[in-house]
mmCIF file of C-alpha atoms in Angstrom:
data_model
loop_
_atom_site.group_PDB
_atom_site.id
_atom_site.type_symbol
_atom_site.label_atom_id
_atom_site.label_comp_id
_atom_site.label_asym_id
_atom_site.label_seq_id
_atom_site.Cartn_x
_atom_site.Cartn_y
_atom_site.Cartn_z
ATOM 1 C CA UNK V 1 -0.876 -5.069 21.456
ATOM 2 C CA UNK V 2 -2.857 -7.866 23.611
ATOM 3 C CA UNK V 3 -2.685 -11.122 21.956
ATOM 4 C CA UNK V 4 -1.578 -9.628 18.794
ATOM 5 C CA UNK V 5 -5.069 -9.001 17.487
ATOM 6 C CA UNK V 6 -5.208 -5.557 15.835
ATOM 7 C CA UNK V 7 -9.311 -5.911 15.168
ATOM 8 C CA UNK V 8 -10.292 -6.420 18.988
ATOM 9 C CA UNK V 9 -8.012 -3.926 19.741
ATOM 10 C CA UNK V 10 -9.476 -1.443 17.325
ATOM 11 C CA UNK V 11 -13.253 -2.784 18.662
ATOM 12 C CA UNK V 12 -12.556 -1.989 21.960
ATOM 13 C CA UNK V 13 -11.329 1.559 21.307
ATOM 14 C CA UNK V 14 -13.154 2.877 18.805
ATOM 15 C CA UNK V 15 -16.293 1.164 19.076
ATOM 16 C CA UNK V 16 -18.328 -0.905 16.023
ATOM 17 C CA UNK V 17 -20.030 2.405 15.490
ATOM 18 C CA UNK V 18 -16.921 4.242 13.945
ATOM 19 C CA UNK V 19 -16.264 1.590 11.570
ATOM 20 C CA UNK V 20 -17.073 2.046 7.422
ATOM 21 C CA UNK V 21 -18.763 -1.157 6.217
ATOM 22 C CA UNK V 22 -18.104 -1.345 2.560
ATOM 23 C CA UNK V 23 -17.656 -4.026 -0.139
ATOM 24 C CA UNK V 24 -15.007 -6.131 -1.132
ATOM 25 C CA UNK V 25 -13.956 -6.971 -4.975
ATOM 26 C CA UNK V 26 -11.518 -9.202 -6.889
ATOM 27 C CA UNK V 27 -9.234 -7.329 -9.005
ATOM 28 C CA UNK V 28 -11.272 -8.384 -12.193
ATOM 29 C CA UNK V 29 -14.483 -6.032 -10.684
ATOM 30 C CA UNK V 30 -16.379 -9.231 -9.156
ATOM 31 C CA UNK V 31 -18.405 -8.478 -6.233
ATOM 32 C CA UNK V 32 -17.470 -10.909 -2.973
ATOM 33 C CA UNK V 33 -18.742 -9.493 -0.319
ATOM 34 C CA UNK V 34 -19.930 -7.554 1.966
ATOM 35 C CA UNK V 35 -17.432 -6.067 5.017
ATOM 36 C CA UNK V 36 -17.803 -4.655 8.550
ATOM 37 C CA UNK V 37 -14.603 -1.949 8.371
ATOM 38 C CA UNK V 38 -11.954 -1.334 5.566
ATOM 39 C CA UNK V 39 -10.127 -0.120 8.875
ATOM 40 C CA UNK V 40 -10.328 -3.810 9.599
ATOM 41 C CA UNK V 41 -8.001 -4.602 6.706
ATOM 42 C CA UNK V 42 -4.394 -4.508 5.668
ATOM 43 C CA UNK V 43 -2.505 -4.596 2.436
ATOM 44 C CA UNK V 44 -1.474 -8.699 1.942
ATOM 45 C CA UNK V 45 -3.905 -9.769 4.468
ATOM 46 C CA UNK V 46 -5.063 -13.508 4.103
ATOM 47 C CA UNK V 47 -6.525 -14.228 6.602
ATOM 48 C CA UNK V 48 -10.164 -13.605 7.228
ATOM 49 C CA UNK V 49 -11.381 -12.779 4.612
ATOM 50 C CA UNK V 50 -15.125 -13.482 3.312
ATOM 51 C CA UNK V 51 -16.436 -14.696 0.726
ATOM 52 C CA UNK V 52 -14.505 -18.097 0.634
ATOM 53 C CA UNK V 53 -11.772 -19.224 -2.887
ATOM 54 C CA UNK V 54 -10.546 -22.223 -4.145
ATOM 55 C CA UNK V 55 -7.232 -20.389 -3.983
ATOM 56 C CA UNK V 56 -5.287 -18.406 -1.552
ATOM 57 C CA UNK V 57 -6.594 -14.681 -1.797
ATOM 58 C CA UNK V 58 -5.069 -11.425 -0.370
ATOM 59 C CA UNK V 59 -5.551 -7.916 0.234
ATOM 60 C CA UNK V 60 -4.321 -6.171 -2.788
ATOM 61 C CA UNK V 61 -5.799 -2.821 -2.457
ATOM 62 C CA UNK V 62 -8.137 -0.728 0.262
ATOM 63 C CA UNK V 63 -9.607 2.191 -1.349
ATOM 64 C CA UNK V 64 -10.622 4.974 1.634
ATOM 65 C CA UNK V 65 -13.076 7.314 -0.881
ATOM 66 C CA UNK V 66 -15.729 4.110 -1.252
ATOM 67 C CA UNK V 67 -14.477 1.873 1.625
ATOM 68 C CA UNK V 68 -14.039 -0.463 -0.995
ATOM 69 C CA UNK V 69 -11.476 -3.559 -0.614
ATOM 70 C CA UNK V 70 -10.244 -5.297 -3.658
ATOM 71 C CA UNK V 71 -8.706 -8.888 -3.360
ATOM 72 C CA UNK V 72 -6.377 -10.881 -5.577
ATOM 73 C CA UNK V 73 -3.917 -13.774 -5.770
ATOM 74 C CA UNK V 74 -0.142 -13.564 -4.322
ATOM 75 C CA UNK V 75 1.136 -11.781 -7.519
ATOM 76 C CA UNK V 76 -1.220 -9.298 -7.613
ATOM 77 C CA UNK V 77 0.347 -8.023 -4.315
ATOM 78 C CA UNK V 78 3.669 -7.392 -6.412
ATOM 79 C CA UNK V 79 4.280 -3.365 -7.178
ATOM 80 C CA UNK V 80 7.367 -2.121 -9.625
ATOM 81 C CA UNK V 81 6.520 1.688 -9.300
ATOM 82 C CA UNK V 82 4.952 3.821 -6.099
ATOM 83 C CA UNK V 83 5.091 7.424 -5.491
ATOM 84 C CA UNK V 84 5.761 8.795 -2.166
ATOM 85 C CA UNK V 85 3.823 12.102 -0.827
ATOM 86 C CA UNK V 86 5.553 14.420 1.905
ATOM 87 C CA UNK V 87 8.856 13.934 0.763
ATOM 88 C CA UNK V 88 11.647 15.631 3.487
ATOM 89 C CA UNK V 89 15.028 15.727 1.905
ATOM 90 C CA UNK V 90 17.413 15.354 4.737
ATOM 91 C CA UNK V 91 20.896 14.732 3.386
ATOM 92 C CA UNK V 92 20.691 17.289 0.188
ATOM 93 C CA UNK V 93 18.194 19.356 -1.558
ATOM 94 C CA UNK V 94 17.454 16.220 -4.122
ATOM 95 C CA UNK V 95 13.774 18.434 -5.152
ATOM 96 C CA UNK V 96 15.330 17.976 -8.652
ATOM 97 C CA UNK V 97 17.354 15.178 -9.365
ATOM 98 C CA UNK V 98 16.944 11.697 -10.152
ATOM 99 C CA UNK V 99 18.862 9.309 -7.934
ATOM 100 C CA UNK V 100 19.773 5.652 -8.242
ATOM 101 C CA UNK V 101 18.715 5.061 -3.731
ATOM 102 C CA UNK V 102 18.226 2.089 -1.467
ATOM 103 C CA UNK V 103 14.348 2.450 -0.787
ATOM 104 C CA UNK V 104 12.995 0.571 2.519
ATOM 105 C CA UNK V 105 9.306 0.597 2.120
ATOM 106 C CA UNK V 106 8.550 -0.578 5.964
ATOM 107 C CA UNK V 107 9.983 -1.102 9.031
ATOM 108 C CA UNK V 108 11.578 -4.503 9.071
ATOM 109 C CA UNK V 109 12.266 -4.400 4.815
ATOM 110 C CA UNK V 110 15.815 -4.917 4.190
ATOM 111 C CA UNK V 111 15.698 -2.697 1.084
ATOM 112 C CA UNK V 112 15.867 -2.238 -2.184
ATOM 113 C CA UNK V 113 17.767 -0.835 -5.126
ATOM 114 C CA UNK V 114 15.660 2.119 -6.797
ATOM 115 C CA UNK V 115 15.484 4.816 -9.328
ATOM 116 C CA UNK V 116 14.035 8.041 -7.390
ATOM 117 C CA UNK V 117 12.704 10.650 -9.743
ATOM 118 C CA UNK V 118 11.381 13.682 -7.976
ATOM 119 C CA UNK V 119 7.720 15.193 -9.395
ATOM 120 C CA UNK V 120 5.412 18.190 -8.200
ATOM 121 C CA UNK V 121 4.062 19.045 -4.890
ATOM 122 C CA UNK V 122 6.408 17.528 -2.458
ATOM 123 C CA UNK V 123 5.933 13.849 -4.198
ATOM 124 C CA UNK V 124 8.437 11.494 -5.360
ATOM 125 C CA UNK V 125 8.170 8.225 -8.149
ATOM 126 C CA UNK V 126 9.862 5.364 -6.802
ATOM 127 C CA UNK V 127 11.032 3.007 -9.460
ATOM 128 C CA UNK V 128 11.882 -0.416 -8.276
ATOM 129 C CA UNK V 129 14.598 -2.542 -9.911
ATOM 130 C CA UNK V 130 12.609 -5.565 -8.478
ATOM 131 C CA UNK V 131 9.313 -5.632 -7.847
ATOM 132 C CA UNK V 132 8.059 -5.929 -4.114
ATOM 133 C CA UNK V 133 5.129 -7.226 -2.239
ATOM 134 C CA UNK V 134 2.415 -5.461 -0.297
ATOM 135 C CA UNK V 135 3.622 -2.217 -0.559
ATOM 136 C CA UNK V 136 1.222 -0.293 1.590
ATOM 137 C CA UNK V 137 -0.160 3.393 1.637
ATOM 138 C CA UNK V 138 0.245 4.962 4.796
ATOM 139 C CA UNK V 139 3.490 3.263 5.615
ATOM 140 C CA UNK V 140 6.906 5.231 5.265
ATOM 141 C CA UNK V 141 9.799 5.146 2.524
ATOM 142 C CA UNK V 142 12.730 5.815 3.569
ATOM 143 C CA UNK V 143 16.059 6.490 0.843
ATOM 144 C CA UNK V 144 19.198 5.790 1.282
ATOM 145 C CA UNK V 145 22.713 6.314 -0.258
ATOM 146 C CA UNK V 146 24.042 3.409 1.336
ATOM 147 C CA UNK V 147 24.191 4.029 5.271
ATOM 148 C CA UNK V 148 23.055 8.126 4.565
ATOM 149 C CA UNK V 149 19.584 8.627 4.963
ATOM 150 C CA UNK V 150 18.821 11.022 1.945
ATOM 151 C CA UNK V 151 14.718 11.106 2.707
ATOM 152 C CA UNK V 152 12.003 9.923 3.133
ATOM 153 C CA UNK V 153 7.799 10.256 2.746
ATOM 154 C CA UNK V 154 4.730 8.433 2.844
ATOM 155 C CA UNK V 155 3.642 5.844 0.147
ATOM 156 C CA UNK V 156 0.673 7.071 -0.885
ATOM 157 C CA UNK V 157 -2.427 4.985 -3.073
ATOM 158 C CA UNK V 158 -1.748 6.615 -6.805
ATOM 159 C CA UNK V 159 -3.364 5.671 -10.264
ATOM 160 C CA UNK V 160 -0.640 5.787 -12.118
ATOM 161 C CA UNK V 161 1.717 3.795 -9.597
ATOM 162 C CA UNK V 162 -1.134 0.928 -9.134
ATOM 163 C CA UNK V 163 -0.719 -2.763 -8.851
ATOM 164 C CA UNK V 164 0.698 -4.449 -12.102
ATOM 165 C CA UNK V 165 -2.871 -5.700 -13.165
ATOM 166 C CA UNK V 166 -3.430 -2.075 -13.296
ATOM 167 C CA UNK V 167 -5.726 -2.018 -16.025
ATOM 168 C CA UNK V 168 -7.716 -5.533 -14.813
ATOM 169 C CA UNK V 169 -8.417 -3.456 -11.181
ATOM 170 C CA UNK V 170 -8.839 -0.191 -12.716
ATOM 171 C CA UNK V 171 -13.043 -0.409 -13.254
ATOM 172 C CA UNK V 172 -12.743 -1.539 -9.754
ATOM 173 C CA UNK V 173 -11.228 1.853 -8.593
ATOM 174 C CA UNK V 174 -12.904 3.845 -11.068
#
């Protein structure tokens, strides 16, 4: 991507039209300000955001249904439980079984130990021994059983697999 600037490259293709302006919000339900895209965002983003802190903020949420983002401090980026939508089993048929699984939640992530508990409709809970940073909807998890790839899906935004200050962001998200 030219200059390694995912926003003018996103201008210059789609076009400010196509854009959803919405509002951000700190994870306590505060209104900060108004936005141009949520499709201008990422999970753990820092930089540029509006609305100006005394204190680092980040990106801890982007909610699609009201282009709303929500914003919070470092630790608020910090997940112990995420379910996964789409799952395809590769090595077994694991539709029923809960596994103790390496779980890389993006490209470059070295991994982490896991507990995977398959639920309904093609969706998986991942439970994280230790709790990991900006761990983004849209992006891929992929488990392992040490170098054997036994699936993978796509982290998906779900209530009951929200941020740790779940209950502090959930009038927010309401």
């Amino acid at each position: 991507m030219p200059g390694n600037d995912y926003k003018a490259f996103l201008r210059s293709h789609l076009g400010e039209s196509k854009f959803h302006r919405g509002e951000i919000y700190d994870v306590d339900g505060n209104f900060v300000a108004e936005h141009k895209g949520i499709e201008l965002f990422t999970i753990g983003q820092r930089k540029g955001l509006p609305g100006g802190s005394a204190r680092p903020r980040y990106v801890v949420d982007l909610d699609p249904e009201t282009n709303r983002v929500v914003v919070g401090d470092v630790g608020d980026l910090v997940v112990d439980e995420f379910e996964v939508d789409r799952v395809n089993w590769i090595e077994l048929d694991r539709s029923n079984q809960v596994a103790d699984v390496t779980v890389k939640i993006r490209y470059n992530h070295p991994g982490t130990a896991a507990t995977l508990t398959p639920v309904e409709n093609g969706r998986a809970r991942i439970r994280l021994h230790e709790p990991q940073k900006a761990v983004t909807p849209g992006q891929a998890a992929v488990f392992y059983n040490g170098d054997i790839v036994l699936g993978g899906g796509w982290i998906c935004r779900s209530a009951t697999a929200r941020i740790r200050c779940g209950e502090r962001i959930a009038p927010v998200l309401a």
